[in-house]
Short mmCIF file of C-alpha atoms in Angstrom, two decimals:
data_model
loop_
_atom_site.label_atom_id
_atom_site.label_comp_id
_atom_site.label_asym_id
_atom_site.label_seq_id
_atom_site.Cartn_x
_atom_site.Cartn_y
_atom_site.Cartn_z
CA MET A 1 -26.34 8.72 16.97
CA HIS A 2 -26.74 11.78 19.12
CA SER A 3 -29.70 12.36 21.36
CA ASN A 4 -29.29 16.09 20.78
CA PRO A 5 -30.69 16.88 17.32
CA HIS A 6 -28.69 20.12 17.05
CA ILE A 7 -25.40 18.29 17.48
CA SER A 8 -26.57 15.65 15.06
CA ALA A 9 -27.45 18.22 12.39
CA ALA A 10 -24.07 19.90 12.82
CA PHE A 11 -22.35 16.54 12.57
CA ASP A 12 -24.22 15.69 9.37
CA ARG A 13 -23.35 19.02 7.82
CA ASP A 14 -19.65 18.66 8.64
CA LEU A 15 -19.63 15.08 7.40
CA GLU A 16 -21.22 16.11 4.11
CA ALA A 17 -18.50 18.71 3.61
CA ILE A 18 -15.83 16.04 4.17
CA GLN A 19 -17.56 13.64 1.80
CA ALA A 20 -17.61 16.37 -0.83
CA LEU A 21 -13.83 16.70 -0.39
CA ILE A 22 -13.44 12.94 -0.83
CA MET A 23 -15.45 13.05 -4.04
CA LYS A 24 -13.23 15.86 -5.31
CA MET A 25 -10.11 13.93 -4.34
CA GLY A 26 -11.52 10.81 -6.03
CA GLY A 27 -12.13 12.77 -9.23
CA GLN A 28 -8.55 14.01 -9.18
CA VAL A 29 -7.25 10.46 -8.69
CA GLU A 30 -9.46 9.16 -11.53
CA GLU A 31 -7.98 11.79 -13.84
CA ALA A 32 -4.45 10.93 -12.78
CA VAL A 33 -4.96 7.24 -13.58
CA ALA A 34 -6.50 8.01 -16.98
CA ALA A 35 -3.74 10.50 -17.82
CA ALA A 36 -1.01 8.06 -16.76
CA ALA A 37 -2.38 5.39 -19.10
CA ARG A 38 -2.84 7.89 -21.93
CA ALA A 39 0.72 9.18 -21.51
CA LEU A 40 2.00 5.63 -22.01
CA VAL A 41 -0.10 4.86 -25.09
CA GLU A 42 0.62 8.22 -26.72
CA GLN A 43 4.27 8.24 -25.60
CA ASP A 44 3.62 11.68 -24.17
CA ALA A 45 6.43 12.64 -21.79
CA ASP A 46 4.87 16.03 -21.02
CA LEU A 47 1.64 14.44 -19.87
CA ALA A 48 3.60 11.94 -17.77
CA ALA A 49 5.46 14.83 -16.12
CA GLN A 50 2.11 16.50 -15.38
CA VAL A 51 0.82 13.36 -13.69
CA ARG A 52 3.97 13.23 -11.56
CA ALA A 53 3.64 16.86 -10.53
CA GLY A 54 -0.09 16.51 -9.88
CA ASP A 55 0.43 13.87 -7.21
CA ARG A 56 1.33 16.61 -4.76
CA VAL A 57 -2.19 18.02 -5.10
CA ILE A 58 -3.68 14.62 -4.28
CA ASP A 59 -1.43 14.31 -1.23
CA GLU A 60 -2.55 17.72 -0.03
CA MET A 61 -6.18 16.73 -0.50
CA GLU A 62 -5.66 13.63 1.64
CA HIS A 63 -4.06 15.77 4.31
CA ARG A 64 -7.00 18.18 4.22
CA VAL A 65 -9.58 15.37 4.43
CA ASN A 66 -7.78 13.84 7.42
CA GLU A 67 -7.48 17.17 9.19
CA GLU A 68 -11.18 17.86 8.73
CA ALA A 69 -12.14 14.37 9.92
CA ALA A 70 -9.95 14.71 13.04
CA ARG A 71 -11.51 18.12 13.69
CA LEU A 72 -14.98 16.61 13.33
CA ILE A 73 -14.18 13.94 15.92
CA ALA A 74 -12.72 16.47 18.36
CA LEU A 75 -15.55 18.94 17.91
CA ARG A 76 -18.63 16.70 17.73
CA GLN A 77 -17.36 13.70 19.67
CA PRO A 78 -19.35 11.18 17.66
CA ILE A 79 -19.99 7.67 18.99
CA ALA A 80 -21.30 4.38 17.61
CA SER A 81 -22.22 4.50 13.92
CA ASP A 82 -21.31 8.19 13.56
CA LEU A 83 -17.80 7.49 14.76
CA ARG A 84 -17.58 4.49 12.45
CA THR A 85 -18.58 6.70 9.55
CA VAL A 86 -15.84 9.24 10.30
CA LEU A 87 -13.18 6.56 10.75
CA THR A 88 -14.09 5.23 7.31
CA VAL A 89 -13.07 8.60 5.89
CA PHE A 90 -9.44 7.98 6.87
CA ARG A 91 -9.39 4.59 5.18
CA ILE A 92 -10.95 5.84 1.97
CA SER A 93 -8.66 8.86 1.71
CA ALA A 94 -5.62 6.65 2.35
CA ALA A 95 -6.71 4.25 -0.41
CA LEU A 96 -7.24 7.11 -2.86
CA GLU A 97 -3.85 8.57 -2.01
CA ARG A 98 -2.18 5.23 -2.71
CA ILE A 99 -3.98 4.90 -6.05
CA GLY A 100 -2.58 8.34 -6.86
CA ASP A 101 0.90 7.12 -5.93
CA TYR A 102 0.57 4.19 -8.31
CA ALA A 103 -0.50 6.55 -11.10
CA LYS A 104 2.58 8.66 -10.37
CA ASN A 105 4.78 5.57 -10.50
CA MET A 106 3.23 4.63 -13.87
CA ALA A 107 4.07 8.10 -15.15
CA LYS A 108 7.69 7.73 -14.01
CA ARG A 109 8.02 4.41 -15.79
CA THR A 110 6.42 5.87 -18.93
CA GLU A 111 9.16 8.46 -19.04
CA ILE A 112 11.71 5.64 -19.14
CA ILE A 113 9.81 3.43 -21.59
CA ILE A 114 9.54 6.25 -24.11
CA GLU A 115 13.33 6.10 -24.47
CA LEU A 116 13.35 2.34 -25.14
CA GLN A 117 12.50 0.12 -28.09
CA PRO A 118 8.68 -0.19 -28.24
CA VAL A 119 7.08 -3.50 -27.27
CA ASP A 120 4.26 -4.59 -29.64
CA GLY A 121 0.83 -4.02 -28.16
CA GLY A 122 2.16 -3.78 -24.61
CA ALA A 123 0.79 -0.33 -23.94
CA HIS A 124 -2.67 -0.97 -25.35
CA SER A 125 -3.32 -3.99 -23.14
CA LEU A 126 -2.32 -1.90 -20.16
CA ARG A 127 -4.70 0.85 -21.13
CA ARG A 128 -7.60 -1.57 -21.36
CA MET A 129 -6.80 -2.76 -17.86
CA SER A 130 -6.50 0.81 -16.64
CA ARG A 131 -9.90 1.74 -18.13
CA ALA A 132 -11.53 -1.10 -16.23
CA VAL A 133 -10.04 0.20 -12.97
CA GLU A 134 -11.10 3.77 -13.77
CA GLY A 135 -14.68 2.51 -14.20
CA MET A 136 -14.51 0.70 -10.86
CA LEU A 137 -13.17 3.80 -9.16
CA LYS A 138 -15.92 5.98 -10.59
CA ASP A 139 -18.58 3.50 -9.47
CA VAL A 140 -17.16 3.00 -5.98
CA LEU A 141 -17.23 6.76 -5.39
CA ASP A 142 -20.88 6.82 -6.48
CA ALA A 143 -21.58 3.86 -4.22
CA TYR A 144 -19.93 5.73 -1.34
CA ILE A 145 -21.83 8.98 -1.71
CA GLN A 146 -25.15 7.16 -2.20
CA ARG A 147 -24.47 4.43 0.38
CA ASP A 148 -25.25 1.89 -2.35
CA ALA A 149 -24.10 -1.50 -1.07
CA ALA A 150 -25.27 -3.35 -4.20
CA LEU A 151 -23.11 -1.15 -6.43
CA ALA A 152 -20.18 -1.59 -4.04
CA GLU A 153 -20.67 -5.36 -4.22
CA ASP A 154 -20.66 -5.14 -8.01
CA VAL A 155 -17.37 -3.20 -7.96
CA ARG A 156 -15.89 -5.79 -5.66
CA ASP A 157 -16.85 -8.60 -8.05
CA ARG A 158 -15.27 -6.81 -10.99
CA ASP A 159 -11.84 -6.94 -9.36
CA ALA A 160 -11.59 -10.57 -10.49
CA GLU A 161 -11.54 -9.33 -14.11
CA ILE A 162 -8.64 -7.01 -13.32
CA ASP A 163 -6.75 -9.90 -11.80
CA GLN A 164 -7.40 -11.96 -14.93
CA MET A 165 -6.17 -9.17 -17.17
CA TYR A 166 -3.06 -8.98 -15.01
CA ASN A 167 -2.45 -12.71 -15.37
CA GLY A 168 -2.73 -12.34 -19.14
CA LEU A 169 -0.26 -9.47 -19.21
CA PHE A 170 2.16 -11.33 -16.95
CA ARG A 171 2.37 -14.10 -19.57
CA GLU A 172 2.40 -11.71 -22.51
CA TYR A 173 5.38 -9.77 -21.16
CA LEU A 174 7.31 -12.90 -20.21
CA THR A 175 6.87 -14.13 -23.78
CA HIS A 176 8.19 -10.85 -25.21
CA MET A 177 11.19 -11.01 -22.88
CA MET A 178 12.05 -14.56 -23.85
CA GLU A 179 11.66 -13.85 -27.55
CA ASP A 180 14.00 -10.87 -27.59
CA PRO A 181 16.32 -9.82 -24.74
CA ARG A 182 16.16 -6.23 -26.03
CA ASN A 183 12.57 -6.21 -24.76
CA ILE A 184 13.56 -7.10 -21.21
CA THR A 185 13.98 -3.64 -19.70
CA ALA A 186 10.82 -2.20 -21.23
CA CYS A 187 8.84 -5.31 -20.30
CA MET A 188 10.04 -5.10 -16.69
CA HIS A 189 8.62 -1.62 -16.49
CA LEU A 190 5.39 -2.55 -18.28
CA HIS A 191 5.12 -5.43 -15.88
CA PHE A 192 5.41 -3.22 -12.84
CA MET A 193 2.82 -0.90 -14.37
CA ALA A 194 0.44 -3.83 -14.78
CA LYS A 195 1.08 -4.71 -11.15
CA ASN A 196 0.39 -1.09 -10.19
CA ILE A 197 -2.99 -1.24 -11.91
CA GLU A 198 -3.75 -4.59 -10.31
CA ARG A 199 -3.03 -3.03 -6.90
CA MET A 200 -5.26 -0.08 -7.75
CA GLY A 201 -8.02 -2.63 -8.29
CA ASP A 202 -7.34 -4.08 -4.84
CA LEU A 203 -7.50 -0.61 -3.29
CA VAL A 204 -10.78 0.18 -5.04
CA THR A 205 -12.08 -3.15 -3.74
CA GLY A 206 -11.01 -2.06 -0.25
CA ILE A 207 -13.07 1.12 -0.64
CA ALA A 208 -16.03 -0.97 -1.81
CA GLU A 209 -15.70 -3.05 1.34
CA GLN A 210 -15.73 0.11 3.45
CA VAL A 211 -18.97 1.16 1.74
CA ILE A 212 -20.53 -2.23 2.47
CA TYR A 213 -19.37 -1.83 6.08
CA LEU A 214 -20.96 1.62 6.28
CA VAL A 215 -24.30 0.32 5.04
CA SER A 216 -24.44 -3.06 6.77
CA GLY A 217 -22.20 -2.52 9.79
CA GLU A 218 -20.13 -5.54 8.77
CA LEU A 219 -17.12 -6.08 6.57
CA PRO A 220 -17.83 -8.66 3.85
CA GLU A 221 -16.33 -12.10 4.30
CA ASP A 222 -13.16 -12.72 2.33
CA ASP A 223 -14.95 -15.14 0.01
CA ARG A 224 -13.91 -13.47 -3.19
CA ALA A 225 -11.96 -15.95 -5.29
CA LYS A 226 -8.50 -14.46 -5.66
CA ALA A 227 -7.87 -14.56 -9.37
CA ASP A 228 -4.25 -13.36 -9.40
CA LYS A 229 -2.54 -16.69 -9.94
CA THR A 230 0.89 -15.41 -10.90
CA SER A 231 2.22 -15.57 -7.38
CA THR A 232 0.70 -18.89 -6.38
CA PRO A 233 2.28 -22.20 -7.28
CA ALA A 234 -0.83 -23.58 -8.98
CA GLY A 235 -1.09 -21.06 -11.75
CA GLY A 236 0.38 -18.27 -13.80
CA ALA A 237 4.07 -18.92 -13.74
CA PRO A 238 5.04 -20.51 -17.04
CA SER A 239 6.83 -23.82 -16.67
CA GLN A 240 9.86 -22.37 -18.48
CA MET B 1 -5.40 16.90 27.24
CA HIS B 2 -8.19 16.38 29.73
CA SER B 3 -8.87 18.76 32.57
CA ASN B 4 -10.24 15.84 34.55
CA PRO B 5 -7.27 13.79 35.83
CA HIS B 6 -9.39 10.64 36.29
CA ILE B 7 -10.41 10.59 32.65
CA SER B 8 -6.83 11.30 31.67
CA ALA B 9 -5.51 8.38 33.73
CA ALA B 10 -8.11 6.05 32.20
CA PHE B 11 -7.18 7.29 28.75
CA ASP B 12 -3.48 6.68 29.39
CA ARG B 13 -4.15 3.18 30.65
CA ASP B 14 -6.27 2.27 27.62
CA LEU B 15 -3.72 3.77 25.29
CA GLU B 16 -0.93 1.77 26.87
CA ALA B 17 -2.89 -1.43 26.34
CA ILE B 18 -3.33 -0.56 22.65
CA GLN B 19 0.34 0.26 22.30
CA ALA B 20 1.20 -3.11 23.80
CA LEU B 21 -0.98 -4.72 21.12
CA ILE B 22 0.86 -2.77 18.43
CA MET B 23 4.21 -3.97 19.79
CA LYS B 24 2.95 -7.54 19.71
CA MET B 25 1.67 -7.09 16.18
CA GLY B 26 4.99 -5.52 15.20
CA GLY B 27 6.88 -8.51 16.60
CA GLN B 28 4.69 -10.87 14.61
CA VAL B 29 5.31 -8.87 11.43
CA GLU B 30 9.07 -8.82 12.07
CA GLU B 31 9.05 -12.60 12.38
CA ALA B 32 7.02 -12.99 9.20
CA VAL B 33 9.53 -10.90 7.23
CA ALA B 34 12.50 -12.82 8.62
CA ALA B 35 10.81 -16.18 7.96
CA ALA B 36 9.87 -15.19 4.41
CA ALA B 37 13.49 -14.33 3.61
CA ARG B 38 14.77 -17.50 5.30
CA ALA B 39 12.28 -19.66 3.37
CA LEU B 40 13.68 -18.27 0.12
CA VAL B 41 17.35 -18.77 1.01
CA GLU B 42 16.78 -22.26 2.41
CA GLN B 43 14.29 -23.20 -0.31
CA ASP B 44 11.93 -24.20 2.47
CA ALA B 45 8.40 -24.59 1.09
CA ASP B 46 6.96 -25.57 4.48
CA LEU B 47 8.24 -22.39 6.09
CA ALA B 48 6.86 -20.36 3.18
CA ALA B 49 3.47 -22.01 3.69
CA GLN B 50 3.62 -21.12 7.39
CA VAL B 51 4.29 -17.46 6.57
CA ARG B 52 1.31 -17.45 4.22
CA ALA B 53 -0.97 -18.99 6.83
CA GLY B 54 0.33 -16.68 9.57
CA ASP B 55 -0.78 -13.57 7.73
CA ARG B 56 -4.32 -14.18 8.95
CA VAL B 57 -3.12 -13.73 12.53
CA ILE B 58 -1.57 -10.37 11.62
CA ASP B 59 -4.80 -9.28 9.95
CA GLU B 60 -6.75 -10.21 13.06
CA MET B 61 -4.32 -8.25 15.22
CA GLU B 62 -4.83 -5.17 13.06
CA HIS B 63 -8.57 -5.56 13.38
CA ARG B 64 -8.27 -5.85 17.16
CA VAL B 65 -6.04 -2.76 17.42
CA ASN B 66 -8.47 -0.72 15.32
CA GLU B 67 -11.46 -1.88 17.33
CA GLU B 68 -9.76 -0.95 20.59
CA ALA B 69 -8.71 2.44 19.24
CA ALA B 70 -12.24 3.21 18.03
CA ARG B 71 -13.58 2.13 21.42
CA LEU B 72 -11.08 4.42 23.14
CA ILE B 73 -12.25 7.39 21.07
CA ALA B 74 -15.92 6.65 21.73
CA LEU B 75 -15.41 6.04 25.43
CA ARG B 76 -12.88 8.73 26.41
CA GLN B 77 -13.64 11.31 23.71
CA PRO B 78 -10.06 12.55 23.51
CA ILE B 79 -9.23 15.90 21.93
CA ALA B 80 -6.09 17.72 20.76
CA SER B 81 -2.89 15.76 21.24
CA ASP B 82 -4.66 12.77 22.81
CA LEU B 83 -6.86 12.41 19.74
CA ARG B 84 -3.83 12.78 17.49
CA THR B 85 -2.12 9.99 19.40
CA VAL B 86 -5.05 7.63 18.92
CA LEU B 87 -5.40 8.43 15.23
CA THR B 88 -1.72 7.54 14.81
CA VAL B 89 -2.58 4.04 16.01
CA PHE B 90 -4.70 3.42 12.88
CA ARG B 91 -1.90 4.51 10.58
CA ILE B 92 0.74 2.41 12.30
CA SER B 93 -1.42 -0.72 12.41
CA ALA B 94 -2.28 -0.26 8.72
CA ALA B 95 1.41 0.03 7.83
CA LEU B 96 2.27 -3.10 9.83
CA GLU B 97 -0.56 -5.01 8.18
CA ARG B 98 0.73 -4.07 4.73
CA ILE B 99 4.27 -5.12 5.63
CA GLY B 100 2.76 -8.47 6.64
CA ASP B 101 1.02 -8.66 3.24
CA TYR B 102 4.33 -8.14 1.48
CA ALA B 103 5.92 -10.92 3.56
CA LYS B 104 3.03 -13.18 2.56
CA ASN B 105 3.53 -12.28 -1.10
CA MET B 106 7.26 -13.09 -0.77
CA ALA B 107 6.33 -16.48 0.64
CA LYS B 108 3.99 -17.15 -2.29
CA ARG B 109 6.71 -16.30 -4.78
CA THR B 110 9.21 -18.47 -2.91
CA GLU B 111 6.92 -21.45 -3.41
CA ILE B 112 7.11 -20.83 -7.17
CA ILE B 113 10.84 -20.10 -7.28
CA ILE B 114 11.66 -23.36 -5.53
CA GLU B 115 10.31 -25.18 -8.58
CA LEU B 116 12.49 -23.21 -11.02
CA GLN B 117 16.16 -23.26 -12.01
CA PRO B 118 18.10 -21.44 -9.26
CA VAL B 119 19.55 -18.00 -10.00
CA ASP B 120 23.12 -17.52 -8.72
CA GLY B 121 23.27 -15.42 -5.56
CA GLY B 122 19.82 -13.95 -6.15
CA ALA B 123 18.36 -15.13 -2.85
CA HIS B 124 21.30 -14.05 -0.69
CA SER B 125 21.24 -10.45 -1.89
CA LEU B 126 17.53 -10.36 -1.11
CA ARG B 127 18.13 -11.65 2.37
CA ARG B 128 20.69 -8.95 3.08
CA MET B 129 18.13 -6.36 2.02
CA SER B 130 15.46 -8.02 4.13
CA ARG B 131 17.71 -8.01 7.21
CA ALA B 132 18.24 -4.28 6.85
CA VAL B 133 14.48 -3.75 6.79
CA GLU B 134 13.96 -6.05 9.78
CA GLY B 135 16.45 -3.91 11.73
CA MET B 136 14.60 -0.75 10.75
CA LEU B 137 11.30 -2.26 11.80
CA LYS B 138 12.66 -3.31 15.18
CA ASP B 139 14.08 0.17 15.77
CA VAL B 140 10.97 2.03 14.67
CA LEU B 141 8.85 0.03 17.12
CA ASP B 142 11.30 0.94 19.88
CA ALA B 143 11.17 4.56 18.76
CA TYR B 144 7.38 4.42 18.90
CA ILE B 145 7.07 2.97 22.36
CA GLN B 146 9.72 5.31 23.76
CA ARG B 147 8.65 8.36 21.75
CA ASP B 148 12.24 8.63 20.54
CA ALA B 149 12.25 11.09 17.63
CA ALA B 150 16.03 10.83 17.11
CA LEU B 151 15.83 7.07 16.63
CA ALA B 152 12.84 7.53 14.29
CA GLU B 153 14.88 10.05 12.29
CA ASP B 154 17.73 7.53 12.09
CA VAL B 155 15.36 4.84 10.77
CA ARG B 156 14.06 7.27 8.21
CA ASP B 157 17.59 8.01 6.98
CA ARG B 158 18.39 4.32 6.63
CA ASP B 159 15.64 3.87 4.04
CA ALA B 160 18.03 5.38 1.47
CA GLU B 161 20.26 2.30 1.90
CA ILE B 162 17.31 0.02 1.18
CA ASP B 163 16.58 1.96 -1.97
CA GLN B 164 20.22 1.61 -3.03
CA MET B 165 20.16 -2.13 -2.43
CA TYR B 166 17.01 -2.31 -4.53
CA ASN B 167 18.68 -0.41 -7.36
CA GLY B 168 21.56 -2.88 -7.24
CA LEU B 169 19.24 -5.88 -7.36
CA PHE B 170 17.24 -4.37 -10.20
CA ARG B 171 20.41 -4.32 -12.32
CA GLU B 172 21.62 -7.71 -11.11
CA TYR B 173 18.38 -9.44 -12.08
CA LEU B 174 18.17 -7.70 -15.44
CA THR B 175 21.68 -8.95 -16.20
CA HIS B 176 20.74 -12.52 -15.28
CA MET B 177 17.67 -12.31 -17.51
CA MET B 178 19.61 -11.03 -20.46
CA GLU B 179 22.34 -13.64 -20.05
CA ASP B 180 20.00 -16.60 -20.00
CA PRO B 181 16.29 -16.53 -20.88
CA ARG B 182 15.74 -19.55 -18.63
CA ASN B 183 16.35 -17.17 -15.72
CA ILE B 184 13.56 -14.82 -16.75
CA THR B 185 10.66 -16.27 -14.78
CA ALA B 186 12.63 -16.74 -11.55
CA CYS B 187 14.17 -13.29 -11.89
CA MET B 188 10.75 -11.71 -12.40
CA HIS B 189 9.67 -13.17 -9.09
CA LEU B 190 12.92 -12.24 -7.31
CA HIS B 191 12.47 -8.78 -8.72
CA PHE B 192 8.99 -8.43 -7.28
CA MET B 193 10.31 -9.69 -3.98
CA ALA B 194 13.00 -7.01 -3.99
CA LYS B 195 10.29 -4.46 -4.74
CA ASN B 196 8.23 -5.87 -1.86
CA ILE B 197 11.13 -5.32 0.53
CA GLU B 198 11.73 -1.84 -0.85
CA ARG B 199 8.06 -1.04 -0.14
CA MET B 200 8.39 -2.45 3.37
CA GLY B 201 11.19 0.09 3.84
CA ASP B 202 8.85 2.86 2.71
CA LEU B 203 6.18 1.68 5.14
CA VAL B 204 8.64 1.56 8.03
CA THR B 205 9.69 5.08 7.06
CA GLY B 206 6.03 6.08 7.20
CA ILE B 207 5.83 4.73 10.75
CA ALA B 208 9.00 6.66 11.64
CA GLU B 209 7.32 9.81 10.36
CA GLN B 210 4.29 9.12 12.54
CA VAL B 211 6.60 8.83 15.56
CA ILE B 212 8.23 12.16 14.70
CA TYR B 213 4.74 13.63 14.37
CA LEU B 214 3.76 12.26 17.77
CA VAL B 215 6.78 13.82 19.43
CA SER B 216 7.02 17.13 17.59
CA GLY B 217 3.43 17.65 16.45
CA GLU B 218 4.62 18.02 12.86
CA LEU B 219 5.22 15.64 10.00
CA PRO B 220 8.80 15.90 8.69
CA GLU B 221 9.31 17.73 5.41
CA ASP B 222 9.70 15.47 2.40
CA ASP B 223 13.36 16.38 2.04
CA ARG B 224 14.68 12.85 2.04
CA ALA B 225 16.53 12.25 -1.23
CA LYS B 226 14.64 9.51 -3.02
CA ALA B 227 17.27 6.95 -3.84
CA ASP B 228 15.14 4.52 -5.87
CA LYS B 229 16.30 5.56 -9.32
CA THR B 230 14.96 2.60 -11.27
CA SER B 231 11.72 4.31 -12.11
CA THR B 232 13.12 7.73 -12.93
CA PRO B 233 14.56 8.54 -16.31
CA ALA B 234 17.90 9.75 -14.98
CA GLY B 235 19.03 6.53 -13.36
CA GLY B 236 18.68 2.83 -12.99
CA ALA B 237 17.34 1.61 -16.26
CA PRO B 238 20.20 0.10 -18.25
CA SER B 239 20.56 1.57 -21.70
CA GLN B 240 20.02 -1.88 -23.24
#
C-alpha cells in the first residue's frame, strides 16, 4: 500500500489495464484449447493449422503482459501486497502461455492422427476432458478478476476430476493398443494429448492457487489428493 | 542502475546472495536428474523413492529464491537493467523447479517399470539422453553465474541433439510395442520419461535464453530449427 493516494490511484489504474490484458490473453487461450479439441473430433486439419499459427499471438500477449508488469514495478515501485499482486501477473501469464503451448501440441498431433486409422471413441473422450478444463479455465479467470477465493477453491477441487478422466483414458488407450498393434501410433498421440489436457488442468489449478494467495496472502496447503495414479505404483498401470 | 553507489552496492550484494541460492538449487536439480536416470538403469526403487522425496527440498528452494527476489525488489526498488536482472531470477527458479518435477515424475515411473517385464536397452538409451541434459544444465548454470552468452548459445544449440535422441527413442519404443504387446505398458512409461527429458532440455534452453537476455538485453530470435519431429506431420510418426 502507498501512503500517497495519487501514486496508489495510478498504480490501481495501471494494474487494471494489465489485468484486462490477462483476461484477453485468457480468452485467447480458452479458444485455442476448444479449437484444438474440435479439430481432433472433426478431423479438421485446417482448424488444427490455425491453432498452431495462433500460438504466436498468445506468446506475444504474454510478452506484452510481462513488459507492462515490469514497467509498472519500475514506475510505481510497489511494495508489500501491491508488489505481490504484480508478481502474480508473471505467474498467471506464464501458466496461460503454457496452456497455449499444450493446445498447439494437441493441434500438431491432430494433424498426424488424421492420417492414421481412427481409434474408436478416442477423440470423443478427449473432448469431454478438454471441455472440463475449458470450464475450469473460464472460472479461474473470473475468480481472478473478481478476487473470488471460493470460486478459485472450487476450480482447484475440480482438478481431481480431470485426473480421474486421464486415468480412464490411460487404460482405454492401453487396451486399444494391446488389442490391435495398428492402433499403437495413433494411441500414443492420443495419450500424449490426454496428458497435455491433464497438465492444462494442473496449470489452471496453479492459477487458482495464485488467486487464493492474492486474496488470503497465503498459498493453500498441498492437501489436494493427487488423483493421477498412472505414474504411481499403487494404481493405474495395468498388471499386464 | 542506481545513481546512489551505496544503494547499488547493497543491491549487488543481495543479488549475489540470491544467485548463490540459484546455483545451489541448480546443483540439487542436477543431482535429482542424475539419480532418477540411475534409479531406472539400476532398477533401484529406494533411489527412486529418494528422488521423489527430495523434490520437496527443491520446491522449498524455489520458494526461498522467490521470496528473496521479491524482498530485493521491495527493499532496493531497482529499475532498468537491475530490475530486469531480478525478474530473470523468477524465470530461472521456475524452470529449475519444473526440471525437478520431471525428475520426480521419472522416479515415479521407474517404481512402476521395475515391476514389469524389462524392455531391451530401453533404460540405457534414456540414460544417455539424460546425461546430455545434465551436461547442458551444468553449463547453463555456469553461463548464468559468469554471464557467458557464448556458452549459453552453445547450450541452446545442443538442445537439437536432445530432440534427435527423443525422436530415436520414440521410434525404438514404438517398435518394441508393436513386436510384443507385453512391452506396451513399460514402453508407455519409458516413452513419457523420454518426453520428460526432452522437456527438461527445452527448460534448460529457456534458461540459456534468459542468460542471453541478461547479457545482450534481447531475447534470441526463435530461429532454432525444432528437431522434435514426432509431433509434426512431416516426420517421426511411423507410417504403420
